[in-house]
mmCIF file of C-alpha atoms in Angstrom:
data_model
loop_
_atom_site.group_PDB
_atom_site.id
_atom_site.type_symbol
_atom_site.label_atom_id
_atom_site.label_comp_id
_atom_site.label_asym_id
_atom_site.label_seq_id
_atom_site.Cartn_x
_atom_site.Cartn_y
_atom_site.Cartn_z
ATOM 1 C CA MET A 1095 56.506 -88.008 -8.077
ATOM 2 C CA PRO A 1096 56.069 -89.841 -4.829
ATOM 3 C CA ASP A 1097 52.420 -89.794 -3.237
ATOM 4 C CA THR A 1098 53.628 -88.501 0.410
ATOM 5 C CA ALA A 1099 51.076 -85.409 0.500
ATOM 6 C CA PRO A 1100 47.716 -85.946 2.377
ATOM 7 C CA LEU A 1101 44.682 -86.652 0.340
ATOM 8 C CA ILE A 1102 42.428 -83.662 1.009
ATOM 9 C CA ALA A 1103 39.124 -84.607 -1.411
ATOM 10 C CA ARG A 1104 37.871 -86.691 -4.304
ATOM 11 C CA PHE A 1105 35.608 -86.003 -7.096
ATOM 12 C CA ASP A 1106 33.815 -87.932 -9.664
ATOM 13 C CA LEU A 1107 33.722 -85.808 -12.815
ATOM 14 C CA PRO A 1108 31.233 -87.170 -15.315
ATOM 15 C CA ASP A 1109 31.957 -84.837 -18.297
ATOM 16 C CA ALA A 1110 33.922 -81.529 -19.074
ATOM 17 C CA ALA A 1111 31.554 -79.322 -17.698
ATOM 18 C CA ALA A 1112 32.097 -80.897 -14.333
ATOM 19 C CA THR A 1113 36.001 -80.914 -14.788
ATOM 20 C CA GLN A 1114 35.511 -77.287 -15.790
ATOM 21 C CA ALA A 1115 33.169 -76.656 -12.981
ATOM 22 C CA LEU A 1116 36.260 -78.215 -10.015
ATOM 23 C CA GLY A 1117 38.463 -75.508 -11.600
ATOM 24 C CA ALA A 1118 36.144 -72.706 -10.945
ATOM 25 C CA ALA A 1119 35.445 -73.954 -7.167
ATOM 26 C CA LEU A 1120 39.104 -73.889 -6.784
ATOM 27 C CA ALA A 1121 39.800 -70.605 -8.440
ATOM 28 C CA PRO A 1122 38.929 -68.432 -5.016
ATOM 29 C CA ARG A 1123 40.836 -69.990 -2.922
ATOM 30 C CA LEU A 1124 44.366 -69.423 -4.939
ATOM 31 C CA LYS A 1125 46.847 -66.756 -3.916
ATOM 32 C CA THR A 1126 50.054 -65.225 -5.088
ATOM 33 C CA GLY A 1127 52.885 -68.365 -5.346
ATOM 34 C CA ASP A 1128 50.467 -71.066 -5.374
ATOM 35 C CA VAL A 1129 51.683 -74.314 -7.272
ATOM 36 C CA VAL A 1130 48.639 -76.530 -8.913
ATOM 37 C CA ALA A 1131 50.344 -79.850 -10.345
ATOM 38 C CA LEU A 1132 47.976 -81.102 -12.585
ATOM 39 C CA LEU A 1133 48.742 -84.784 -12.901
ATOM 40 C CA GLY A 1134 47.057 -87.327 -15.422
ATOM 41 C CA ASP A 1135 47.633 -89.179 -18.611
ATOM 42 C CA LEU A 1136 46.914 -87.481 -22.048
ATOM 43 C CA GLY A 1137 43.131 -86.652 -22.720
ATOM 44 C CA ALA A 1138 42.847 -87.154 -18.936
ATOM 45 C CA GLY A 1139 41.502 -83.416 -18.288
ATOM 46 C CA LYS A 1140 44.184 -81.256 -17.294
ATOM 47 C CA THR A 1141 43.524 -78.458 -19.647
ATOM 48 C CA GLU A 1142 39.906 -78.533 -18.976
ATOM 49 C CA LEU A 1143 40.229 -78.175 -15.609
ATOM 50 C CA ALA A 1144 42.794 -74.932 -15.960
ATOM 51 C CA ARG A 1145 40.291 -73.704 -18.144
ATOM 52 C CA GLY A 1146 37.630 -73.709 -15.934
ATOM 53 C CA LEU A 1147 39.636 -72.021 -13.264
ATOM 54 C CA ILE A 1148 41.222 -69.680 -15.300
ATOM 55 C CA ARG A 1149 38.052 -68.443 -16.682
ATOM 56 C CA ALA A 1150 36.707 -68.222 -13.171
ATOM 57 C CA LEU A 1151 39.471 -65.996 -12.628
ATOM 58 C CA PHE A 1152 39.498 -63.810 -15.503
ATOM 59 C CA GLY A 1153 36.058 -63.991 -17.421
ATOM 60 C CA GLY A 1154 33.759 -66.825 -18.872
ATOM 61 C CA ASN A 1155 35.113 -65.656 -21.758
ATOM 62 C CA THR A 1156 38.628 -65.894 -21.818
ATOM 63 C CA GLU A 1157 40.476 -67.956 -24.304
ATOM 64 C CA VAL A 1158 42.293 -70.322 -22.990
ATOM 65 C CA PRO A 1159 44.249 -72.653 -25.377
ATOM 66 C CA SER A 1160 46.257 -75.617 -24.228
ATOM 67 C CA PRO A 1161 50.178 -74.470 -23.627
ATOM 68 C CA THR A 1162 51.154 -77.936 -25.450
ATOM 69 C CA PHE A 1163 53.169 -75.945 -27.969
ATOM 70 C CA THR A 1164 53.901 -72.513 -26.332
ATOM 71 C CA LEU A 1165 54.870 -74.287 -23.034
ATOM 72 C CA VAL A 1166 53.431 -71.705 -21.092
ATOM 73 C CA GLN A 1167 50.373 -68.866 -21.291
ATOM 74 C CA THR A 1168 49.855 -66.110 -18.657
ATOM 75 C CA TYR A 1169 46.893 -64.467 -17.419
ATOM 76 C CA GLU A 1170 46.972 -60.825 -16.139
ATOM 77 C CA ASP A 1171 43.731 -58.474 -15.926
ATOM 78 C CA GLY A 1172 44.138 -55.044 -13.606
ATOM 79 C CA ALA A 1173 40.761 -56.108 -12.326
ATOM 80 C CA VAL A 1174 42.066 -59.664 -10.564
ATOM 81 C CA PRO A 1175 44.610 -59.316 -7.840
ATOM 82 C CA LEU A 1176 47.053 -61.999 -9.086
ATOM 83 C CA SER A 1177 48.585 -63.105 -12.166
ATOM 84 C CA LEU A 1178 48.644 -66.684 -13.709
ATOM 85 C CA TRP A 1179 50.840 -69.016 -15.578
ATOM 86 C CA HIS A 1180 49.531 -72.181 -17.382
ATOM 87 C CA PHE A 1181 52.450 -74.238 -18.144
ATOM 88 C CA ASP A 1182 52.256 -77.558 -20.279
ATOM 89 C CA LEU A 1183 55.685 -79.270 -19.417
ATOM 90 C CA TYR A 1184 54.904 -82.576 -21.848
ATOM 91 C CA ARG A 1185 57.859 -81.296 -24.347
ATOM 92 C CA LEU A 1186 60.423 -80.558 -22.126
ATOM 93 C CA GLU A 1187 63.290 -83.049 -22.463
ATOM 94 C CA ASP A 1188 65.428 -81.597 -19.568
ATOM 95 C CA PRO A 1189 64.022 -79.926 -16.032
ATOM 96 C CA GLU A 1190 66.616 -77.226 -16.297
ATOM 97 C CA GLU A 1191 64.616 -75.773 -19.511
ATOM 98 C CA ALA A 1192 61.928 -74.907 -17.400
ATOM 99 C CA PHE A 1193 64.118 -72.039 -16.042
ATOM 100 C CA GLU A 1194 64.221 -70.826 -19.590
ATOM 101 C CA LEU A 1195 60.275 -70.183 -19.607
ATOM 102 C CA GLY A 1196 60.755 -67.958 -16.411
ATOM 103 C CA ILE A 1197 58.862 -70.681 -14.072
ATOM 104 C CA GLU A 1198 61.323 -69.108 -11.121
ATOM 105 C CA ASP A 1199 59.389 -65.991 -11.722
ATOM 106 C CA ALA A 1200 55.783 -67.648 -11.574
ATOM 107 C CA PHE A 1201 56.445 -69.370 -8.882
ATOM 108 C CA ALA A 1202 57.463 -66.421 -6.893
ATOM 109 C CA ASP A 1203 54.956 -63.862 -8.265
ATOM 110 C CA ALA A 1204 51.714 -65.595 -9.793
ATOM 111 C CA VAL A 1205 49.637 -68.649 -9.394
ATOM 112 C CA SER A 1206 51.245 -71.710 -11.659
ATOM 113 C CA LEU A 1207 49.022 -74.390 -13.205
ATOM 114 C CA ILE A 1208 51.450 -76.860 -14.383
ATOM 115 C CA GLU A 1209 50.442 -79.889 -16.516
ATOM 116 C CA TRP A 1210 53.261 -82.614 -16.749
ATOM 117 C CA PRO A 1211 55.053 -81.388 -13.440
ATOM 118 C CA GLU A 1212 56.867 -84.498 -13.293
ATOM 119 C CA ARG A 1213 58.964 -83.482 -16.069
ATOM 120 C CA LEU A 1214 60.211 -80.531 -13.130
ATOM 121 C CA GLY A 1215 61.924 -83.333 -11.243
ATOM 122 C CA PRO A 1216 63.791 -82.094 -8.054
ATOM 123 C CA TYR A 1217 62.623 -78.508 -9.221
ATOM 124 C CA LEU A 1218 59.036 -78.987 -8.640
ATOM 125 C CA PRO A 1219 57.997 -77.109 -5.218
ATOM 126 C CA ALA A 1220 57.205 -79.355 -2.379
ATOM 127 C CA ARG A 1221 54.508 -76.886 -1.105
ATOM 128 C CA ARG A 1222 51.693 -77.424 -3.780
ATOM 129 C CA LEU A 1223 48.451 -79.027 -4.547
ATOM 130 C CA GLU A 1224 48.585 -82.067 -6.730
ATOM 131 C CA ILE A 1225 45.531 -82.734 -8.592
ATOM 132 C CA ALA A 1226 45.267 -86.225 -9.946
ATOM 133 C CA LEU A 1227 42.987 -86.813 -12.956
ATOM 134 C CA SER A 1228 42.026 -90.310 -14.270
ATOM 135 C CA HIS A 1229 39.742 -91.844 -16.213
ATOM 136 C CA VAL A 1230 36.863 -93.858 -14.612
ATOM 137 C CA ALA A 1231 33.779 -95.748 -16.379
ATOM 138 C CA GLU A 1232 31.872 -92.741 -15.694
ATOM 139 C CA GLY A 1233 33.782 -90.080 -16.923
ATOM 140 C CA ARG A 1234 37.298 -88.831 -14.805
ATOM 141 C CA ARG A 1235 37.960 -88.866 -11.011
ATOM 142 C CA ALA A 1236 39.635 -86.343 -9.608
ATOM 143 C CA THR A 1237 42.089 -86.773 -6.604
ATOM 144 C CA LEU A 1238 43.437 -83.260 -4.719
ATOM 145 C CA SER A 1239 46.240 -83.902 -2.193
ATOM 146 C CA GLY A 1240 48.624 -81.499 -0.343
ATOM 147 C CA GLY A 1241 50.030 -80.763 2.533
ATOM 148 C CA SER A 1242 50.876 -77.227 4.044
ATOM 149 C CA ASP A 1243 47.743 -75.313 4.587
ATOM 150 C CA TRP A 1244 45.883 -76.811 1.441
ATOM 151 C CA PRO A 1245 43.602 -78.730 3.390
ATOM 152 C CA GLU A 1246 42.479 -75.979 5.479
ATOM 153 C CA ARG A 1247 42.257 -73.829 2.496
ATOM 154 C CA LEU A 1248 40.168 -76.281 0.649
ATOM 155 C CA LYS A 1249 37.629 -77.597 3.310
ATOM 156 C CA GLY A 1250 34.107 -77.391 2.539
ATOM 157 C CA LEU A 1251 35.321 -77.248 -1.505
ATOM 158 C CA SER A 1252 32.110 -78.833 -3.529
ATOM 159 C CA LEU A 1253 30.942 -78.501 -7.333
#
């Protein structure tokens, strides 16, 4: 995936709680049709960030398992004005397989959080927020980038 989207922000995340806090800070800025691509090696914190975001939207007691084996988890609540689909595409062997998961519906009707988005190849929407998580000596670093209206929507984002 070429890194062509403008850098929006960078956060140092010393622990899992800080990673979840970043997800929680992003949650109120999301809207239906958003695609959030979570990039990083195994154990980089992609699911932790998703967990914080999902719990901020759907309640702190919401169970948020990693979708590694199910490939997708969906979240809906009548009290929340949007639905969210959390994809883990690590086990995808061909980008076409994502259509069997209903990814087109998610792109149109929900917020899509996608772990291992590079597995989508040419089907990954260009209008997306990318969050690259990496290991650093002090924990993790999150680098947010995105075009379109993302820089304006994330202005002032802090933990």
